[in-house]
Coordinates of C-alpha atoms in Angstrom, one line a residue:
X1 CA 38.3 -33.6 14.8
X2 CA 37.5 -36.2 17.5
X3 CA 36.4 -33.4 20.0
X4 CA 34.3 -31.9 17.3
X5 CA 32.8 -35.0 16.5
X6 CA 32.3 -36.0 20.0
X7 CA 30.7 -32.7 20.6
X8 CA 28.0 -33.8 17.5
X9 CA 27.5 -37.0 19.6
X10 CA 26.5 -35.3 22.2
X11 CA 24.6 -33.3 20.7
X12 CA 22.4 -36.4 19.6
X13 CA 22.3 -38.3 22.4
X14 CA 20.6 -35.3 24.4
X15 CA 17.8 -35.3 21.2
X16 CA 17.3 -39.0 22.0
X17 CA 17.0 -38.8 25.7
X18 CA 13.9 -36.1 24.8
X19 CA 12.6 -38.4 22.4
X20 CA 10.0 -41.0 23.6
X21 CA 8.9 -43.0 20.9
X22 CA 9.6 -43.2 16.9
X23 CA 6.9 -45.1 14.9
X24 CA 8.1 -46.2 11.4
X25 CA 5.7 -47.7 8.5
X26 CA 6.0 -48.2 4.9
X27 CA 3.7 -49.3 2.2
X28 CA 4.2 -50.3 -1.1
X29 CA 2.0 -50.4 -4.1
X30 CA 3.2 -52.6 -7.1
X31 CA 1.2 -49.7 -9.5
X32 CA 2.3 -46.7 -7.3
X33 CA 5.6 -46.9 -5.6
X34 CA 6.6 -46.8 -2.0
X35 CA 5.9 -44.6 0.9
X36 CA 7.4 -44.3 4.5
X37 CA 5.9 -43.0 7.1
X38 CA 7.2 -41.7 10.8
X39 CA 6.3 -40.2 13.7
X40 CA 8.3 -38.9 16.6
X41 CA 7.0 -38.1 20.2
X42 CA 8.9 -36.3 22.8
X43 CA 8.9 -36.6 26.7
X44 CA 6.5 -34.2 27.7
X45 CA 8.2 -30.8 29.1
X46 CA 11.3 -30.9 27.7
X47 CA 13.5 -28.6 25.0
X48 CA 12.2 -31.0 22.2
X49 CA 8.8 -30.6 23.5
X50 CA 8.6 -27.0 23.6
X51 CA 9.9 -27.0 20.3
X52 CA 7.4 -29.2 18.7
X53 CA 4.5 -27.1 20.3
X54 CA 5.8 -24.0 19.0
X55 CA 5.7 -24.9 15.4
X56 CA 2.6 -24.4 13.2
X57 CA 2.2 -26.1 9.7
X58 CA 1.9 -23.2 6.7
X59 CA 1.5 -23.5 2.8
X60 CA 4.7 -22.0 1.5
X61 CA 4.3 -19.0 -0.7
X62 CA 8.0 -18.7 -2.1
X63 CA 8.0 -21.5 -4.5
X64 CA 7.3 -19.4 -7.2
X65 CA 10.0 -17.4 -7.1
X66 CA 12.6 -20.0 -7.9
X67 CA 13.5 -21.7 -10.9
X68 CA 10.4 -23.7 -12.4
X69 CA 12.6 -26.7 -13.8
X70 CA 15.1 -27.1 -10.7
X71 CA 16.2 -30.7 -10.1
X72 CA 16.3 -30.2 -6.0
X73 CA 13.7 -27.7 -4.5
X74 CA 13.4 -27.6 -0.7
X75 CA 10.6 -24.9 1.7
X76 CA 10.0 -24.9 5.2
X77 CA 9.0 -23.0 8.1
X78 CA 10.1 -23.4 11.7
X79 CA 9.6 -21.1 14.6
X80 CA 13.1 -21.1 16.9
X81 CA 12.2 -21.4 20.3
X82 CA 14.1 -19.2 23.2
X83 CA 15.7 -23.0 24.4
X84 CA 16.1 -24.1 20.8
X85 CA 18.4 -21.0 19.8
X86 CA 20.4 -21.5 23.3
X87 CA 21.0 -25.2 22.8
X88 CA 21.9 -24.8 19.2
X89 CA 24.4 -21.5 20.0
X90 CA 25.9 -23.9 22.9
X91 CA 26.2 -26.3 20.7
X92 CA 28.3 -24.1 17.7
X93 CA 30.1 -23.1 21.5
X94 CA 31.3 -26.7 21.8
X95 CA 32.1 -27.2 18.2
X96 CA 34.7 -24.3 18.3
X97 CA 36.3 -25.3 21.9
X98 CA 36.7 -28.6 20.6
X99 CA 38.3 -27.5 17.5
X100 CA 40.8 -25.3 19.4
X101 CA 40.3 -25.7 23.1
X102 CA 42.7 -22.5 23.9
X103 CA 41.1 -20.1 22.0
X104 CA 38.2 -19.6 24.0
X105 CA 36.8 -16.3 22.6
X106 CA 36.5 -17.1 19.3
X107 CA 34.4 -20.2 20.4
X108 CA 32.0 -17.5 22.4
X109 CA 31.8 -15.1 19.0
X110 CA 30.6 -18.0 17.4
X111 CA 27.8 -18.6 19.7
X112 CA 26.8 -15.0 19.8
X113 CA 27.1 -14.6 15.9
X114 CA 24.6 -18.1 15.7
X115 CA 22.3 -16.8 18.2
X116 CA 21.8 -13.6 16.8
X117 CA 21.8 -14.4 13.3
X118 CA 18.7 -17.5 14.7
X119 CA 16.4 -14.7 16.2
X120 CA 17.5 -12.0 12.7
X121 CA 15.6 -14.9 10.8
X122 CA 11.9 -15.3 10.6
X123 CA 11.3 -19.3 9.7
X124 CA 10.4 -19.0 6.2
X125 CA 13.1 -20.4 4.0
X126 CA 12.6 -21.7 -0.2
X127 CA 16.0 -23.6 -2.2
X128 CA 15.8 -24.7 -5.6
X129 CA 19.5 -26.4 -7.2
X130 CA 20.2 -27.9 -10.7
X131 CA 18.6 -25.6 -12.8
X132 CA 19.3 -26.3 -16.8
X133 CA 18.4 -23.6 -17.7
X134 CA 19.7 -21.0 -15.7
X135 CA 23.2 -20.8 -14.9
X136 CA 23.2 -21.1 -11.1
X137 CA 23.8 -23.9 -9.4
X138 CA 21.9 -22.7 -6.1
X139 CA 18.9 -20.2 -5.2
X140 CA 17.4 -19.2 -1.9
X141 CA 15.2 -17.3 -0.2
X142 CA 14.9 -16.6 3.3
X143 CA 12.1 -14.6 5.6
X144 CA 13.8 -11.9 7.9
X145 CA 12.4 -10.6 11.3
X146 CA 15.2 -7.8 11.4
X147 CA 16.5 -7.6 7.8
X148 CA 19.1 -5.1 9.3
X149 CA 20.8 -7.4 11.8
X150 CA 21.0 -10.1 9.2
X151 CA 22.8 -7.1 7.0
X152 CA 25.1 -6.1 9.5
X153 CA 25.8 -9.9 10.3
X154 CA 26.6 -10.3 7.1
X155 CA 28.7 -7.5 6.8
X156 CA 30.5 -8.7 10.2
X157 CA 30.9 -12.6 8.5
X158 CA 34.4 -12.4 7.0
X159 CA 35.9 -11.7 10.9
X160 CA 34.2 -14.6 12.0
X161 CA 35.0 -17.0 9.3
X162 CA 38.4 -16.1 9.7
X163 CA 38.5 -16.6 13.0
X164 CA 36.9 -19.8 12.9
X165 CA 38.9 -20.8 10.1
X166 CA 42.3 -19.6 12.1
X167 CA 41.3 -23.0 14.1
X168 CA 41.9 -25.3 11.1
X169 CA 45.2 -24.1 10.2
X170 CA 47.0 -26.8 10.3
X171 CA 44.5 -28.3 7.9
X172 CA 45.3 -26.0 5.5
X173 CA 42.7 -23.8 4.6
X174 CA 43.7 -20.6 2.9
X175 CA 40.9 -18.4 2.1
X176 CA 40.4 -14.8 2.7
X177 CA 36.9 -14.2 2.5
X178 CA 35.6 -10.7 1.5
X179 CA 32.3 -8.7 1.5
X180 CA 31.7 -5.5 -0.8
X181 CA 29.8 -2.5 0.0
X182 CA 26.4 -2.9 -0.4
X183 CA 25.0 -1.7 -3.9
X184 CA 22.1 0.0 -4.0
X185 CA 19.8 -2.3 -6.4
X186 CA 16.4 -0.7 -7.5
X187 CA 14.1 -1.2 -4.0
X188 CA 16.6 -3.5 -2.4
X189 CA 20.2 -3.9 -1.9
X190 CA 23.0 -6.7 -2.8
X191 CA 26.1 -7.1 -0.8
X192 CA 28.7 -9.4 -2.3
X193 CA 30.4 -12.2 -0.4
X194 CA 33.9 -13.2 -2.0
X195 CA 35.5 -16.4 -0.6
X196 CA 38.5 -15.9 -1.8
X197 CA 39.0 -18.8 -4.3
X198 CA 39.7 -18.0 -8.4
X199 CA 39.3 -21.1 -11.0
X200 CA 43.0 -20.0 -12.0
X201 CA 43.8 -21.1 -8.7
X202 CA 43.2 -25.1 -9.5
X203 CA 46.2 -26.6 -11.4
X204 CA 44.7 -28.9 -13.4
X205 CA 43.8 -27.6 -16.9
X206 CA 40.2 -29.7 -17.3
X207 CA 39.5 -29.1 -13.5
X208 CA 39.5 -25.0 -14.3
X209 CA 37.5 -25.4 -17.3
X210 CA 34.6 -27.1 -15.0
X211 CA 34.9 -24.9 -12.2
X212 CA 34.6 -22.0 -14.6
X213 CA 31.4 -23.5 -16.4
X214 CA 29.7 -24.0 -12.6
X215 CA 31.0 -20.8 -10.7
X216 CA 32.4 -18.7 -13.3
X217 CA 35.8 -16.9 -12.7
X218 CA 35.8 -16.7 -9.2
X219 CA 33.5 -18.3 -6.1
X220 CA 31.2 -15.3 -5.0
X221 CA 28.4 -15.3 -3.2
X222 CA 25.8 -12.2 -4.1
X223 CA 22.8 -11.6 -1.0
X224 CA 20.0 -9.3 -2.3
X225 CA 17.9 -7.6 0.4
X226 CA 14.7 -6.8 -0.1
X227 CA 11.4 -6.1 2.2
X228 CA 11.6 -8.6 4.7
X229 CA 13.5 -10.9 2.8
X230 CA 16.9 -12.1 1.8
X231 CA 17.7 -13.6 -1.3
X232 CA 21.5 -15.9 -2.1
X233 CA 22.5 -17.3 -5.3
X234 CA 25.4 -19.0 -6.0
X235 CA 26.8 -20.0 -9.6
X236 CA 28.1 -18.7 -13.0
X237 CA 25.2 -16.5 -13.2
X238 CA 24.7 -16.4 -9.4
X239 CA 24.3 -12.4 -9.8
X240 CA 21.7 -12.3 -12.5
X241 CA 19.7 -14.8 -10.1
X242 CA 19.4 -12.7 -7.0
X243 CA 18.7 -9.5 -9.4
X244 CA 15.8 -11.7 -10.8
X245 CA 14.6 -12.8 -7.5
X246 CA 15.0 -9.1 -6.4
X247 CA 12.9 -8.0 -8.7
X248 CA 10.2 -11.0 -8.8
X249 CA 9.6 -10.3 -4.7
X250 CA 9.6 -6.9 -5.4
X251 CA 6.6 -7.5 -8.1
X252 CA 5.2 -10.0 -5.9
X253 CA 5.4 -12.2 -9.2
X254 CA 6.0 -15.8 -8.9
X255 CA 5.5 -18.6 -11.4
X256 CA 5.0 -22.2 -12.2
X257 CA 6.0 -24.9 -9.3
X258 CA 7.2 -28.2 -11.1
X259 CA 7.5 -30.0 -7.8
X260 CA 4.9 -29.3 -4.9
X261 CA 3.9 -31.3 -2.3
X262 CA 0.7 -31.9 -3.4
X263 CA 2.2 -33.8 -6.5
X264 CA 3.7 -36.7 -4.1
X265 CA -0.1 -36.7 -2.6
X266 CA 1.4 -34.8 0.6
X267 CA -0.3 -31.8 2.4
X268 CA 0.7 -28.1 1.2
X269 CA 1.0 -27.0 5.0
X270 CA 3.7 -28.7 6.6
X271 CA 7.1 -27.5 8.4
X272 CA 9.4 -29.0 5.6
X273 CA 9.1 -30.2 2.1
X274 CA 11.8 -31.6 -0.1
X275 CA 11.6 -32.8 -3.8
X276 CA 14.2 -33.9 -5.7
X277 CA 14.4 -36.0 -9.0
X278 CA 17.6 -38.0 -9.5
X279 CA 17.9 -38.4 -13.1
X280 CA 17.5 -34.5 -14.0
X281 CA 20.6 -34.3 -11.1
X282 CA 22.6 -36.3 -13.1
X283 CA 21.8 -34.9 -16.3
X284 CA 23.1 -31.7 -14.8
X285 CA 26.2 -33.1 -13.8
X286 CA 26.7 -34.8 -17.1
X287 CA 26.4 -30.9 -18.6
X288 CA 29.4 -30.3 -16.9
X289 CA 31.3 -33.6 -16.5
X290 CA 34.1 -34.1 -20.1
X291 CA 33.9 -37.4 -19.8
X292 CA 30.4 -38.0 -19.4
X293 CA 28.5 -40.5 -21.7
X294 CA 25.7 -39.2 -23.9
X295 CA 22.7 -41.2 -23.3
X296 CA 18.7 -39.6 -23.6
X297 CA 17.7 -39.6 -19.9
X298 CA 14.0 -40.4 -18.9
X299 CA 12.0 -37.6 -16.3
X300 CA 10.6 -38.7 -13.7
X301 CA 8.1 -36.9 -11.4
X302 CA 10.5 -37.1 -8.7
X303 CA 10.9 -37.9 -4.7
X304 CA 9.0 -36.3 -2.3
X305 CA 9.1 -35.7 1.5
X306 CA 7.3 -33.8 3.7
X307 CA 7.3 -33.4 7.7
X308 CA 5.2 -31.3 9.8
X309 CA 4.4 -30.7 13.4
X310 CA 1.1 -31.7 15.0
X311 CA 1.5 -30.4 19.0
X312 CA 2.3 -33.2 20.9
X313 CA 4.3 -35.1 18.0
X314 CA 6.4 -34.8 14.6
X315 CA 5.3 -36.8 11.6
X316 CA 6.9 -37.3 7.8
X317 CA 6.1 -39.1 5.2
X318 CA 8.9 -40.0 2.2
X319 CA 7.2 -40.8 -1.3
X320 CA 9.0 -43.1 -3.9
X321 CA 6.0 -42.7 -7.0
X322 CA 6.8 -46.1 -9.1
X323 CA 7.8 -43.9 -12.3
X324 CA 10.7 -42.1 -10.3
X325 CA 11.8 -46.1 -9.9
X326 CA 11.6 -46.9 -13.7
X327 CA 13.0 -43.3 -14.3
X328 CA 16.7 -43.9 -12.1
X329 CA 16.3 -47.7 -13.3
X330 CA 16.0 -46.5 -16.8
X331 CA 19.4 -44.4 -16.1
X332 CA 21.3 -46.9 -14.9
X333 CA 20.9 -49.3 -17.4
X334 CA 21.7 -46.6 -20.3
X335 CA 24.6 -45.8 -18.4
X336 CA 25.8 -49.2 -17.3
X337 CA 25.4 -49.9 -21.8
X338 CA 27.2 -46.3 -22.5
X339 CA 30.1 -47.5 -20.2
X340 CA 30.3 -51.2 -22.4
X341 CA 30.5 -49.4 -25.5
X342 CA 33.1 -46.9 -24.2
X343 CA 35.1 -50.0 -22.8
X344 CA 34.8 -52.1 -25.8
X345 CA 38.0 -52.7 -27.7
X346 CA 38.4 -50.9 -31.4
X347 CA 38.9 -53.0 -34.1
X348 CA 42.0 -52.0 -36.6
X349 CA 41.0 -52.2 -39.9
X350 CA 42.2 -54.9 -42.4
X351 CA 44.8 -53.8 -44.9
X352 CA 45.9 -55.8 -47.7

């Protein structure tokens, strides 16, 4: 673990030495909330730099298809550069060496696997999470340059994990990771990834009952292919998901975006966008959580953060809207008074 985590180290430091300035500036508005602002600027010709220049801010058009009342949704678009893919395939080189510094050729497969699988994707990537009402607790959707490759990468995967797992044997991990035959799925196709993990597998009684209301019977990972895209979906109902987003790309139907970047007040083209809202995260969990107090939960509008690449430099902005504020505060509080009343002591009652 050491050499893994000095290989992350590394790994950072090199980022840093490319990096020649980060501005940082926050406002706050007693009617409107907070914002944080930053910028980064590299040293001109280097990795970093390239990197930067090669990225172009885009409006993301794959919101739609995910789930409307997702607590977490996430888009983006980057463009790998030839240097980023090397560094990052040297760098998942160096995390497997360091795991198991004699088993050299596993340590290369991973590189290869990473690199290829970087230049099978095309930059476009949409995640939603924490849906109530669907039953899946994560769905994706990702833009392919070679839909194929990915495919067959996929349908490689279980080798790899296993071999990069057989370098953290002696911490345990047991899982045998399987991928079906692809099924043939009206204009796309869905292979099946099982990790090898059942909820009958958990020995404590409560514990199965919550991993079957999340995952369902058993962890499995379905990947529909369709067009240039892939779509993932992982959950209870993580199958019906991909077959909806299957068919929703297929129509070219998307619907209603509850979080966007133009409701924090940031721009629609940017490189990344994330929006999240804390209390409809909890009251997800609290769905699934036994022992979780019932309390009416406040919505908020949410977080918001956004970065994006101008040329020379990298800027972001984090939004904190004031209601978000009273929304978590207004959480706390209810849950701070439902833990009292849970605490208090029960009165016997008088008998004559």
């Amino acid at each position: 673990m050491a050499g893994m985590l000095q290989a992350e180290i590394n790994t950072i430091l090199g980022l840093l030495e490319q990096t020649d300035k980060l501005e940082l500036g926050l406002t706050v508005n007693p009617d409107e909330g907070a914002r944080l602002m930053e910028a980064i600027v590299p040293v001109p010709d280097t990795a970093l730099a390239k990197f930067f220049a090669a990225q172009s801010p885009e409006k993301s058009d794959m919101f739609g298809f995910l789930p409307a009342d997702s607590a977490l949704v996430s888009s983006g678009s980057i463009n790998f550069t030839p240097e980023f893919i090397d560094g990052y395939a040297e760098f998942s080189k160096a995390i497997g060496s360091a795991a198991s510094p004699e088993d050299v050729e596993s340590a290369e497969k991973m590189a290869q696997f990473t690199k290829d699988a970087m230049m099978a994707f095309a930059g476009g990537f949409a995640v939603a999470a924490f849906s109530p009402s669907q039953e899946s607790l994560v769905t994706e959707i990702l833009s392919l340059s070679d839909p194929g490759k990915m495919k067959s990468l996929i349908q490689q995967y279980p080798e790899m994990f296993q071999s990069f797992l057989g370098m953290y044997e002696n911490m345990g991990l047991d899982l045998d990771l399987q991928v079906a035959e692809p099924e043939q799925y009206k204009g796309g196709e869905i292979l099946t990834i099982d990790l090898g993990f059942a909820a009958e597998e958990i020995p404590d009684p409560e514990g199965q009952e919550t991993f079957k209301s999340i995952f369902g019977d058993q962890l499995i990972v379905p990947m529909g292919f369709v067009g240039n895209y892939a779509v993932v979906g992982m959950g209870k109902d993580a199958r019906g998901q991909v077959e909806k987003l299957v068919d929703a790309v297929e129509a070219g139907e998307r619907g209603a975006v509850a979080m966007s970047p133009a409701n924090f007040g940031l721009p629609e083209e940017n490189n990344f966008f994330l929006g999240l809202s804390v209390p409809k995260i909890l009251k997800w969990v609290a769905a699934y959580a036994p022992d979780a107090p019932e309390f009416d939960i406040m919505d908020g509008p949410g977080i918001g953060m956004s970065a994006r690449f101008a040329g020379s430099h990298a800027e972001g902005e984090l939004v904190v809207p004031l209601a978000e504020i009273l929304a978590i505060k207004d959480v706390a509080q209810k849950a701070q008074l439902a833990g009292r009343v849970e605490e208090a002591p029960v009165e016997e009652p008088v008998t004559q």
